[in-house]
Short mmCIF file of C-alpha atoms in Angstrom, two decimals:
data_model
loop_
_atom_site.label_atom_id
_atom_site.label_comp_id
_atom_site.label_asym_id
_atom_site.label_seq_id
_atom_site.Cartn_x
_atom_site.Cartn_y
_atom_site.Cartn_z
CA MET A 218 293.81 43.68 65.75
CA ASP A 219 296.59 45.32 63.71
CA TRP A 220 298.04 48.78 64.36
CA THR A 221 296.04 50.47 61.60
CA ILE A 222 292.68 49.31 62.98
CA LYS A 223 293.77 50.34 66.49
CA THR A 224 294.83 53.79 65.28
CA LEU A 225 291.61 54.42 63.35
CA ASN A 226 289.48 53.15 66.23
CA LYS A 227 291.34 55.34 68.74
CA SER A 228 290.77 58.42 66.60
CA ILE A 229 287.07 57.62 66.14
CA LYS A 230 286.55 57.39 69.91
CA LYS A 231 288.41 60.64 70.53
CA TRP A 232 286.53 62.65 67.94
CA MET A 233 283.10 61.24 68.80
CA ASN A 234 283.49 62.99 72.17
CA THR A 235 284.47 66.32 70.63
CA THR A 236 281.93 69.17 70.45
CA VAL A 237 281.62 71.82 67.77
CA PRO A 238 280.37 75.17 69.20
CA PHE A 239 278.05 77.52 67.30
CA GLN A 240 275.75 80.36 68.30
CA LEU A 241 272.21 80.73 66.99
CA PHE A 242 270.61 84.06 67.95
CA ASP A 243 271.68 84.42 71.59
CA VAL A 244 272.02 80.70 72.40
CA MET A 245 275.40 78.94 72.32
CA HIS A 246 275.16 75.31 71.15
CA LYS A 247 277.74 72.53 71.41
CA GLN A 248 277.13 69.65 69.03
CA LYS A 249 278.83 66.24 69.02
CA PRO A 250 279.11 64.19 65.81
CA ASN A 251 276.37 61.65 65.15
CA PHE A 252 278.52 59.39 62.97
CA LEU A 253 282.15 59.05 61.86
CA SER A 254 283.96 56.66 59.56
CA LEU A 255 287.64 56.36 58.65
CA THR A 256 289.22 54.47 55.77
CA LYS A 257 292.93 53.95 55.14
CA LYS A 258 294.06 52.57 51.80
CA GLU A 259 297.44 51.37 50.57
CA SER A 260 297.86 51.11 46.82
CA VAL A 261 300.71 49.42 44.97
CA GLU A 262 300.50 50.15 41.23
CA GLY A 263 302.61 48.89 38.38
CA SER A 264 302.66 49.60 34.66
CA VAL A 265 304.61 48.45 31.63
CA LEU A 266 304.46 50.22 28.25
CA ILE A 267 305.76 48.81 24.96
CA SER A 268 305.47 50.75 21.70
CA GLU A 269 306.38 49.72 18.12
CA GLY A 270 308.20 46.66 19.40
CA SER A 271 310.36 48.54 21.90
CA PHE A 272 310.21 48.75 25.67
CA VAL A 273 309.24 52.29 26.81
CA GLU A 274 308.83 52.20 30.57
CA ASN A 275 308.37 49.95 33.55
CA LYS A 276 307.33 51.61 36.79
CA SER A 277 305.90 50.74 40.18
CA PHE A 278 304.87 53.06 42.99
CA LYS A 279 303.17 52.92 46.38
CA GLN A 280 300.88 55.43 48.04
CA THR A 281 298.85 55.66 51.22
CA GLY A 282 295.52 57.47 51.37
CA LEU A 283 292.98 58.44 54.01
CA PHE A 284 289.24 59.10 53.69
CA LEU A 285 286.91 60.26 56.42
CA GLU A 286 283.21 60.98 56.63
CA ALA A 287 281.55 63.02 59.39
CA HIS A 288 277.85 63.58 60.12
CA ILE A 289 276.40 66.10 62.58
CA GLY A 290 272.70 66.76 63.13
CA ASP A 291 269.70 65.42 65.01
CA ASP A 292 267.70 62.21 65.14
CA ASN A 293 264.55 63.87 63.81
CA GLN A 294 265.59 65.61 60.60
CA GLY A 295 268.94 63.98 59.88
CA CYS A 296 272.49 65.25 59.51
CA GLY A 297 274.74 67.48 57.55
CA GLY A 298 277.77 65.71 56.19
CA SER A 299 281.34 66.24 55.09
CA ALA A 300 283.79 63.92 53.32
CA ILE A 301 287.52 64.63 53.01
CA GLY A 302 290.26 62.59 51.37
CA ALA A 303 294.04 62.90 51.54
CA ASP A 304 296.88 60.98 49.93
CA GLU A 305 300.67 61.02 50.17
CA ILE A 306 300.44 60.60 53.94
CA ALA A 307 302.94 58.95 56.29
CA ASN A 308 302.16 55.26 56.70
CA SER A 309 302.71 55.10 60.46
CA SER A 310 300.44 55.22 63.48
CA LYS A 311 301.71 58.66 64.49
CA GLY A 312 301.53 60.05 60.95
CA ILE A 313 297.99 58.78 60.34
CA GLU A 314 296.71 60.00 63.72
CA ARG A 315 298.09 63.49 63.08
CA GLU A 316 296.61 63.58 59.58
CA ILE A 317 293.22 62.54 60.98
CA ASP A 318 293.37 65.29 63.59
CA THR A 319 294.09 67.88 60.90
CA ILE A 320 291.33 66.97 58.48
CA MET A 321 288.75 65.86 61.08
CA ASP A 322 288.73 69.36 62.56
CA LEU A 323 287.70 70.75 59.17
CA ALA A 324 285.28 67.89 58.44
CA LEU A 325 283.27 68.39 61.63
CA LYS A 326 282.98 72.12 61.03
CA ASN A 327 281.89 71.52 57.44
CA ALA A 328 279.35 68.90 58.55
CA LEU A 329 277.78 71.30 61.04
CA LEU A 330 277.73 74.06 58.43
CA SER A 331 275.95 71.68 56.04
CA TYR A 332 273.36 70.90 58.71
CA VAL A 333 272.71 74.59 59.44
CA ILE A 334 272.39 75.46 55.74
CA ASN A 335 269.97 72.57 55.14
CA SER A 336 267.90 73.70 58.12
CA ALA A 337 267.85 77.29 56.87
CA ASN A 338 266.71 76.20 53.42
CA LEU A 339 263.57 74.68 54.95
CA ILE A 340 262.41 78.21 55.85
CA LYS A 341 261.64 78.82 52.16
CA LEU A 342 261.63 75.40 50.44
CA LYS A 343 260.35 71.90 51.14
CA ASP A 344 263.68 70.54 49.96
CA ARG A 345 265.12 68.19 52.55
CA ARG A 346 268.79 67.42 51.91
CA PHE A 347 269.75 65.88 55.24
CA ILE A 348 271.74 62.64 55.43
CA ASN A 349 270.19 59.60 57.10
CA LEU A 350 271.74 56.13 57.16
CA SER A 351 270.05 52.76 56.95
CA ASN A 352 270.48 50.56 60.03
CA GLU A 353 273.12 47.91 59.39
CA PRO A 354 274.72 45.11 61.46
CA ILE A 355 278.08 45.72 63.11
CA VAL A 356 280.78 43.84 61.21
CA GLU A 357 284.24 42.60 62.14
CA TYR A 358 286.01 41.06 59.16
CA TYR A 359 289.75 40.73 58.60
CA GLU A 360 291.50 39.37 55.51
CA ASP A 361 295.20 38.51 55.39
CA VAL A 362 296.72 41.48 53.55
CA ASN A 363 300.40 40.62 53.93
CA ASN A 364 300.94 37.63 51.61
CA ASN A 365 302.59 38.31 48.22
CA GLU A 366 301.97 41.98 48.71
CA ASP A 367 304.27 43.89 46.40
CA THR A 368 304.54 42.02 43.08
CA VAL A 369 302.52 44.00 40.55
CA LEU A 370 304.72 43.78 37.44
CA PRO A 371 305.52 41.06 34.87
CA THR A 372 308.97 39.50 34.90
CA LYS A 373 311.69 40.58 32.45
CA GLU A 374 311.11 37.38 30.45
CA GLU A 375 307.40 38.15 30.11
CA ILE A 376 308.17 41.73 29.02
CA VAL A 377 310.56 40.43 26.32
CA LYS A 378 307.76 38.19 24.97
CA LEU A 379 305.44 41.19 24.75
CA GLU A 380 308.13 43.23 22.96
CA LYS A 381 308.38 40.50 20.30
CA ILE A 382 304.59 40.45 19.91
CA SER A 383 304.55 44.24 19.48
CA GLU A 384 307.29 44.01 16.85
CA GLN A 385 305.34 41.37 14.94
CA MET A 386 302.23 43.57 15.07
CA TYR A 387 304.19 46.57 13.78
CA ASN A 388 305.47 44.57 10.81
CA LEU A 389 301.95 43.68 9.65
CA PRO A 390 300.71 45.46 6.48
CA HIS A 391 299.30 49.03 6.80
CA VAL A 392 300.21 49.33 10.51
CA GLN A 393 301.33 52.79 11.66
CA GLN A 394 301.59 52.33 15.43
CA THR A 395 301.34 49.53 17.97
CA GLY A 396 301.11 49.62 21.73
CA ILE A 397 300.97 47.02 24.48
CA SER A 398 300.51 47.99 28.11
CA VAL A 399 300.18 46.08 31.37
CA ASP A 400 298.58 47.84 34.35
CA SER A 401 298.15 46.25 37.78
CA ASN A 402 296.91 47.44 41.15
CA LEU A 403 297.05 45.86 44.60
CA MET A 404 294.69 47.66 47.00
CA LYS A 405 294.54 47.14 50.76
CA ARG A 406 291.77 48.75 52.81
CA TRP A 407 291.15 49.32 56.50
CA PHE A 408 287.70 50.64 57.55
CA VAL A 409 286.37 51.65 60.98
CA ASN A 410 283.19 53.51 61.91
CA SER A 411 281.69 54.88 65.11
CA GLU A 412 279.07 52.10 65.21
CA GLY A 413 281.77 49.49 65.84
CA THR A 414 282.36 48.03 62.36
CA LYS A 415 285.98 47.09 61.60
CA ILE A 416 287.05 45.69 58.22
CA ARG A 417 290.34 44.83 56.51
CA THR A 418 290.36 43.67 52.88
CA LYS A 419 292.65 43.26 49.88
CA ASN A 420 292.08 42.95 46.16
CA PHE A 421 294.25 42.66 43.07
CA ARG A 422 293.19 43.86 39.62
CA GLY A 423 295.01 44.27 36.35
CA GLY A 424 294.80 44.27 32.59
CA LEU A 425 296.87 43.68 29.47
CA TYR A 426 295.87 45.97 26.59
CA TRP A 427 296.99 46.08 22.96
CA ASN A 428 296.17 48.59 20.25
CA ILE A 429 297.04 48.76 16.55
CA LEU A 430 296.62 51.92 14.47
CA ILE A 431 296.43 51.44 10.70
CA ARG A 432 296.21 53.83 7.75
CA ASN A 433 293.45 52.65 5.38
CA ASN A 434 293.13 53.03 1.60
CA GLU A 435 291.50 56.47 2.10
CA SER A 436 294.47 57.61 4.27
CA GLU A 437 292.23 57.61 7.36
CA LEU A 438 293.46 56.24 10.68
CA GLN A 439 291.60 53.20 12.03
CA SER A 440 292.25 51.27 15.24
CA LEU A 441 292.07 47.63 16.22
CA LYS A 442 292.32 46.73 19.91
CA ASP A 443 291.62 44.15 22.59
CA SER A 444 292.32 43.53 26.27
CA PHE A 445 292.66 40.81 28.89
CA VAL A 446 291.91 41.50 32.55
CA TYR A 447 292.82 39.44 35.58
CA THR A 448 292.40 39.13 39.33
CA LYS A 449 295.48 36.96 39.89
CA LYS A 450 299.10 37.91 39.30
CA SER A 451 299.63 35.16 36.73
CA GLY A 452 296.97 36.82 34.57
CA TRP A 453 299.31 39.23 32.79
CA ASN A 454 301.10 36.35 31.05
CA GLN A 455 298.89 36.50 27.93
CA ALA A 456 301.66 36.69 25.31
CA ASN A 457 300.96 33.16 24.04
CA ILE A 458 297.27 33.96 23.53
CA ILE A 459 298.06 37.11 21.55
CA GLN A 460 300.67 35.18 19.52
CA LYS A 461 298.02 32.66 18.46
CA GLN A 462 295.71 35.52 17.41
CA LEU A 463 298.21 37.26 15.10
CA LYS A 464 297.01 35.64 11.86
CA GLN A 465 293.42 36.53 12.73
CA ILE A 466 294.54 40.06 13.58
CA GLU A 467 296.25 40.34 10.18
CA LYS A 468 293.03 39.28 8.43
CA LYS A 469 291.06 41.96 10.30
CA ILE A 470 293.67 44.59 9.41
CA ASN A 471 293.33 43.75 5.70
CA LEU A 472 289.54 43.96 5.94
CA LEU A 473 289.72 47.25 7.86
CA TYR A 474 292.09 48.66 5.22
CA THR A 475 289.35 48.62 2.58
CA ALA A 476 286.31 48.93 4.89
CA LYS A 477 283.70 51.50 3.84
CA SER A 478 281.98 53.90 6.21
CA LEU A 479 278.47 53.02 7.39
CA GLU A 480 276.02 55.73 6.34
CA SER A 481 273.73 57.32 8.93
CA GLY A 482 270.31 55.69 9.12
CA GLN A 483 268.01 53.12 10.70
CA TYR A 484 269.19 49.52 10.73
CA ASN A 485 268.15 46.16 12.12
CA VAL A 486 270.91 45.33 14.58
CA ILE A 487 272.25 42.41 16.58
CA LEU A 488 274.52 43.36 19.47
CA ASN A 489 276.85 40.51 20.40
CA GLY A 490 277.18 39.57 24.08
CA SER A 491 279.89 42.11 24.91
CA ALA A 492 278.04 44.90 23.05
CA PHE A 493 274.69 44.05 24.72
CA GLY A 494 276.45 43.87 28.10
CA THR A 495 277.93 47.32 27.45
CA PHE A 496 274.48 48.66 26.48
CA MET A 497 272.87 47.25 29.64
CA HIS A 498 275.74 48.58 31.76
CA GLU A 499 275.94 52.10 30.37
CA GLY A 500 272.35 52.67 29.31
CA ILE A 501 270.48 50.93 32.12
CA ALA A 502 272.12 49.50 35.23
CA ALA A 503 275.32 51.36 36.07
CA HIS A 504 273.85 54.87 36.29
CA ASN A 505 270.09 54.90 35.70
CA LEU A 506 269.58 52.29 38.46
CA SER A 507 271.71 54.18 40.99
CA GLY A 508 269.69 54.60 44.18
CA GLU A 509 271.51 57.86 44.88
CA TYR A 510 270.60 59.30 41.47
CA ILE A 511 266.98 58.21 41.95
CA ALA A 512 266.73 59.58 45.51
CA GLN A 513 268.32 62.91 44.53
CA LYS A 514 266.26 63.08 41.30
CA ILE A 515 269.35 63.24 39.11
CA ALA A 516 268.08 60.32 37.00
CA ASN A 517 264.36 59.67 36.57
CA THR A 518 264.14 57.00 33.85
CA PHE A 519 263.20 54.35 36.42
CA GLU A 520 261.80 56.57 39.17
CA ALA A 521 258.59 55.16 40.75
CA LYS A 522 258.81 52.04 38.58
CA ILE A 523 259.58 49.37 41.19
CA GLY A 524 257.07 46.56 40.68
CA LYS A 525 256.40 47.66 37.11
CA GLN A 526 257.52 46.21 33.80
CA VAL A 527 260.51 48.15 32.46
CA MET A 528 261.85 45.74 29.86
CA PRO A 529 260.72 42.63 27.94
CA GLU A 530 259.53 39.84 30.23
CA PHE A 531 262.12 37.43 28.81
CA LEU A 532 264.95 39.47 30.44
CA SER A 533 266.33 39.53 34.00
CA ILE A 534 269.37 41.41 35.26
CA SER A 535 271.32 41.08 38.48
CA ALA A 536 274.31 42.69 40.18
CA GLU A 537 276.61 40.02 41.64
CA PRO A 538 279.48 41.46 43.74
CA ARG A 539 280.01 38.06 45.40
CA MET A 540 280.91 36.33 42.11
CA LYS A 541 284.09 34.30 42.60
CA GLY A 542 286.94 35.77 40.58
CA GLY A 543 284.74 38.53 39.14
CA TYR A 544 286.53 41.66 37.95
CA GLY A 545 284.04 43.79 39.90
CA SER A 546 283.75 41.54 42.97
CA PHE A 547 283.97 42.61 46.62
CA LYS A 548 282.73 41.19 49.95
CA TYR A 549 282.09 44.41 51.88
CA ASP A 550 281.32 47.77 50.37
CA GLU A 551 282.97 51.11 51.17
CA GLN A 552 280.49 51.82 53.98
CA GLY A 553 281.23 48.53 55.76
CA VAL A 554 278.06 46.77 54.55
CA GLU A 555 278.13 43.18 53.33
CA ALA A 556 277.77 43.12 49.53
CA LYS A 557 274.74 41.16 48.35
CA ASP A 558 274.03 39.54 44.99
CA THR A 559 270.89 41.39 43.94
CA ILE A 560 268.19 40.82 41.34
CA LEU A 561 267.54 44.27 39.87
CA VAL A 562 265.02 43.22 37.23
CA GLU A 563 263.18 39.89 37.23
CA LYS A 564 261.39 38.83 34.05
CA GLY A 565 261.05 42.46 33.02
CA ILE A 566 259.83 43.72 36.42
CA LEU A 567 261.99 46.26 38.28
CA LYS A 568 262.72 44.96 41.79
CA THR A 569 265.19 47.42 43.33
CA PHE A 570 268.11 49.79 42.73
CA LEU A 571 271.85 49.78 43.45
CA LEU A 572 271.92 51.07 47.02
CA ASP A 573 274.17 52.47 49.73
CA ARG A 574 273.16 53.48 53.27
CA PRO A 575 271.75 56.97 52.51
CA SER A 576 269.81 55.91 49.40
CA ALA A 577 268.47 52.77 51.10
CA TYR A 578 267.12 54.98 53.90
CA ASP A 579 265.68 57.61 51.56
CA LEU A 580 263.99 55.08 49.27
CA LYS A 581 262.91 52.81 52.15
CA LEU A 582 264.51 49.75 50.54
CA PRO A 583 266.78 47.04 52.01
CA ASN A 584 270.42 48.00 51.47
CA ASN A 585 272.26 45.67 49.05
CA GLY A 586 275.79 46.96 49.82
CA HIS A 587 276.86 48.55 46.53
CA SER A 588 278.73 51.61 47.84
CA ARG A 589 281.98 51.76 45.84
CA VAL A 590 285.06 53.90 45.29
CA GLU A 591 288.63 52.86 44.44
CA TRP A 592 290.98 55.61 45.62
CA VAL A 593 290.48 58.50 48.05
CA VAL A 594 291.13 61.56 45.85
CA ALA A 595 291.29 62.56 42.18
CA GLU A 596 292.52 65.51 40.19
CA SER A 597 289.84 67.93 38.96
CA GLU A 598 289.76 71.24 37.12
CA ILE A 599 290.02 73.09 40.43
CA GLY A 600 292.64 70.84 42.01
CA THR A 601 292.55 67.68 44.14
CA LYS A 602 289.11 66.62 45.38
CA ALA A 603 287.88 63.80 47.62
CA LEU A 604 286.27 60.81 45.96
CA SER A 605 283.15 59.78 47.88
CA PRO A 606 281.56 56.32 47.82
CA GLU A 607 278.24 55.99 46.00
CA PRO A 608 276.11 53.12 44.62
CA ARG A 609 277.95 51.54 41.68
CA ILE A 610 277.57 48.41 39.59
CA SER A 611 279.80 45.38 40.23
CA ASN A 612 279.40 42.27 38.07
CA LEU A 613 276.33 42.67 35.86
CA VAL A 614 274.59 39.50 34.68
CA ILE A 615 271.91 39.64 31.98
CA GLN A 616 269.82 36.50 31.57
CA THR A 617 267.29 35.66 28.86
CA HIS A 618 264.45 33.25 29.63
CA GLN A 619 263.41 32.84 25.99
CA GLU A 620 266.49 32.11 23.92
CA VAL A 621 267.23 31.03 20.37
CA SER A 622 270.50 29.96 18.79
CA GLU A 623 272.87 32.62 17.45
CA ARG A 624 272.20 31.34 13.92
CA ASP A 625 268.42 31.62 14.38
CA LEU A 626 268.81 35.14 15.79
CA ILE A 627 270.66 36.17 12.61
CA ARG A 628 268.00 34.47 10.47
CA MET A 629 265.31 36.40 12.34
CA MET A 630 267.06 39.71 11.62
CA LEU A 631 267.62 38.89 7.93
CA ALA A 632 263.97 37.80 7.51
CA ASP A 633 262.88 41.20 8.85
CA CYS A 634 265.33 42.90 6.47
CA GLU A 635 263.76 41.08 3.50
CA LYS A 636 260.24 42.08 4.59
CA GLN A 637 261.34 45.71 4.95
CA GLY A 638 263.28 45.80 1.69
CA LYS A 639 266.64 46.28 3.42
CA GLU A 640 269.79 44.81 1.84
CA PHE A 641 271.47 44.00 5.12
CA GLY A 642 271.34 44.07 8.88
CA LEU A 643 274.21 44.83 11.27
CA TYR A 644 276.12 42.59 13.69
CA ILE A 645 277.95 44.74 16.25
CA LYS A 646 280.91 43.94 18.50
CA SER A 647 281.67 46.59 21.14
CA LYS A 648 283.05 47.14 24.62
CA SER A 649 282.57 50.91 25.04
CA GLY A 650 279.76 53.42 25.27
CA GLN A 651 278.38 56.24 27.38
CA VAL A 652 275.09 57.68 28.63
CA ASP A 653 274.12 61.23 29.54
CA ILE A 654 272.36 60.86 32.90
CA ILE A 655 270.36 64.08 32.53
CA SER A 656 269.12 63.67 28.94
CA GLY A 657 269.23 59.88 28.90
CA ASN A 658 270.91 59.82 25.48
CA PHE A 659 273.04 56.72 24.89
CA GLU A 660 275.92 56.10 22.48
CA LEU A 661 277.65 52.78 21.71
CA TYR A 662 281.03 52.81 19.97
CA PRO A 663 281.56 49.64 17.88
CA ASP A 664 284.85 47.80 17.69
CA GLU A 665 283.53 45.96 14.64
CA ILE A 666 280.50 46.63 12.39
CA TRP A 667 279.55 43.68 10.19
CA ALA A 668 276.95 44.07 7.46
CA LEU A 669 275.14 40.74 7.01
CA TYR A 670 273.39 40.74 3.63
CA THR A 671 270.20 38.84 2.84
CA ASN A 672 272.05 37.11 -0.04
CA GLY A 673 274.65 35.67 2.35
CA LYS A 674 277.38 38.24 1.77
CA LYS A 675 279.30 39.58 4.78
CA GLU A 676 281.17 42.91 4.87
CA LEU A 677 283.15 44.85 7.48
CA LEU A 678 282.11 48.51 7.78
CA THR A 679 283.45 51.32 9.94
CA ASN A 680 283.15 54.95 11.12
CA ALA A 681 279.72 54.94 12.80
CA TYR A 682 278.20 54.70 16.26
CA LEU A 683 274.81 53.70 17.69
CA LEU A 684 272.71 56.33 19.43
CA GLY A 685 269.29 56.46 21.05
CA ASP A 686 267.17 56.52 24.17
CA PRO A 687 268.13 53.45 26.26
CA PHE A 688 264.61 52.93 27.65
CA SER A 689 263.09 52.89 24.15
CA LEU A 690 265.87 50.68 22.82
CA LEU A 691 265.43 48.29 25.73
CA ASN A 692 261.75 47.76 25.03
CA SER A 693 262.36 47.23 21.31
CA ILE A 694 264.43 44.06 21.84
CA LYS A 695 262.83 41.27 19.84
CA ALA A 696 264.89 38.27 20.96
CA CYS A 697 268.13 37.08 22.56
CA SER A 698 270.39 34.15 21.76
CA ASN A 699 271.92 31.44 23.94
CA ASN A 700 275.42 32.72 23.08
CA TYR A 701 276.67 34.45 26.25
CA GLN A 702 279.88 36.47 26.38
CA THR A 703 281.82 38.02 29.25
CA SER A 704 283.34 41.49 28.99
CA TYR A 705 285.29 43.64 31.42
CA GLY A 706 285.87 47.33 31.90
CA HIS A 707 286.19 50.40 34.08
CA CYS A 708 283.20 52.60 34.81
CA GLY A 709 283.73 56.28 35.61
CA SER A 710 281.87 58.74 37.83
CA THR A 711 282.59 62.34 38.74
CA ASP A 712 281.96 61.70 42.45
CA SER A 713 283.53 58.27 43.01
CA GLY A 714 286.01 57.90 40.14
CA TRP A 715 286.72 54.69 38.26
CA VAL A 716 285.66 51.21 39.43
CA THR A 717 286.20 47.77 37.88
CA THR A 718 283.18 46.10 36.27
CA GLN A 719 282.20 42.92 34.46
CA GLU A 720 279.25 42.02 32.23
CA ILE A 721 277.86 38.63 31.21
CA ALA A 722 275.23 38.87 28.49
CA PRO A 723 273.73 37.10 25.46
CA SER A 724 273.46 38.53 21.96
CA ALA A 725 270.30 40.61 21.41
CA TYR A 726 268.33 41.66 18.32
CA PHE A 727 267.04 45.25 18.04
CA PRO A 728 264.91 46.20 14.98
CA ASN A 729 265.27 49.76 13.65
CA VAL A 730 268.20 51.29 15.53
CA SER A 731 269.76 54.66 14.68
CA PHE A 732 273.40 54.88 13.61
CA GLN A 733 275.32 58.09 13.08
CA LYS A 734 278.22 58.28 10.64
CA SER A 735 281.42 59.51 12.29
CA ILE A 736 283.34 62.47 10.90
CA THR A 737 286.78 61.42 9.70
CA LYS A 738 289.66 63.24 8.00
CA ALA A 739 292.14 61.88 5.48
CA LEU A 740 295.82 62.44 6.15
CA SER A 741 298.11 63.99 3.57
CA ASP A 742 300.66 61.80 1.81
CA LYS A 743 303.80 60.92 3.73
CA LEU A 744 306.96 62.78 2.77
CA ILE A 745 308.95 59.55 2.87
CA PRO A 746 306.89 56.56 1.65
CA GLY A 747 306.78 53.54 3.91
CA LYS A 748 305.48 52.96 7.40
#
């Protein structure tokens, strides 16, 4: 057992025997905590930025953070809870123990206050907001966190290669700006709770991102971008791949230069694998299938629908945190529960939600270990706030049980266009979108919009985004292809921050989808002609 585990465990034992006094009417009470957990994290981050062919910055920094959770209450109703995070702390046994003592004092008082307030609310309302945890096995799991621990940046030789690539991009026709960045993070975690679980893990994540900004023939700015993510340190060496893509990138730039805007309207649409994966992530699984959102009635799209058909019977979706090498993979979640590959929807039937310990208890479902958070705090409008774990997606896999070829999927769409008197259908490539949890409105932002005409013509369009109700869109899917694609990203949440995700999905055909034309503005002529 290393010194960090010993220090966290020592503090847990000490504070579990501490009482918090409070007086109710004329009776003085002294309440001990029901549950405590402590997490220490060490983060080593590195970033490289190259712009217009020139090196801008290369930086690496380390930080140590602490997160604690305290519950006080009773076995009948449940507990009040408090979560506090702190970063920039001393990475020593003495420093961590003193930091715990400082913030644990406040956490226990806040937890008791939460319990009292929740109890008082029951006088007027049947609104139970107590915390209860699902019963879970005690775990002891230790990974080696000391091998190759501090290398998070490319070598000088690799940076020079990327500079040359950026310069070549900048010299392409119509290009105004280019940027290449490399971001890497090595995260080590130590977790201990009052039930006896002790965990030590490590993960490495990173990405190489490039972006080109061009000025089109209408003097509007348009962007072209792509990214490569990795879970091994050799992954950032993607210069050769980008080099091979330069001629294809130049062709896309020339097409984008003259591309017309897509007008608002209803279109027959095929989402390629990355776009369909993004739709299923943002519109369905990542937020609307959160057990916490369901239990707290924040999202109700899939409330009370377990065992019912929620999508076409030829579709199944699963969350697979145990996937080897997955960008969103992990073995144990942030509450010390073993992560489980989970079928969320099987042949159109909803089976379960993404769960953590409180939501598993509240919904009376087996916990599948999807509590996630990356760092311990984040900046907000009112200052630094703690980031608390909550159910989040990991690696999302969408499977079709009734597939056609990609060519036949396109033929199906174009046949419908001919029947409906439409000149063309759309083929969409995308890796970004968002959903409003309260209203359920979904938007997908295309990287490429291709108009496929019934006469065989193909045209690149731009300046539009897909919008609609994800549940209605989901049930309008007519067919999927056997062409699967893998995409990667980062999913954000107000409460738990950003987490790494991955999607594997086939292309999917949606008849009659709404697109909204984007508002764009033309730039004035340059004072000095040229770039």
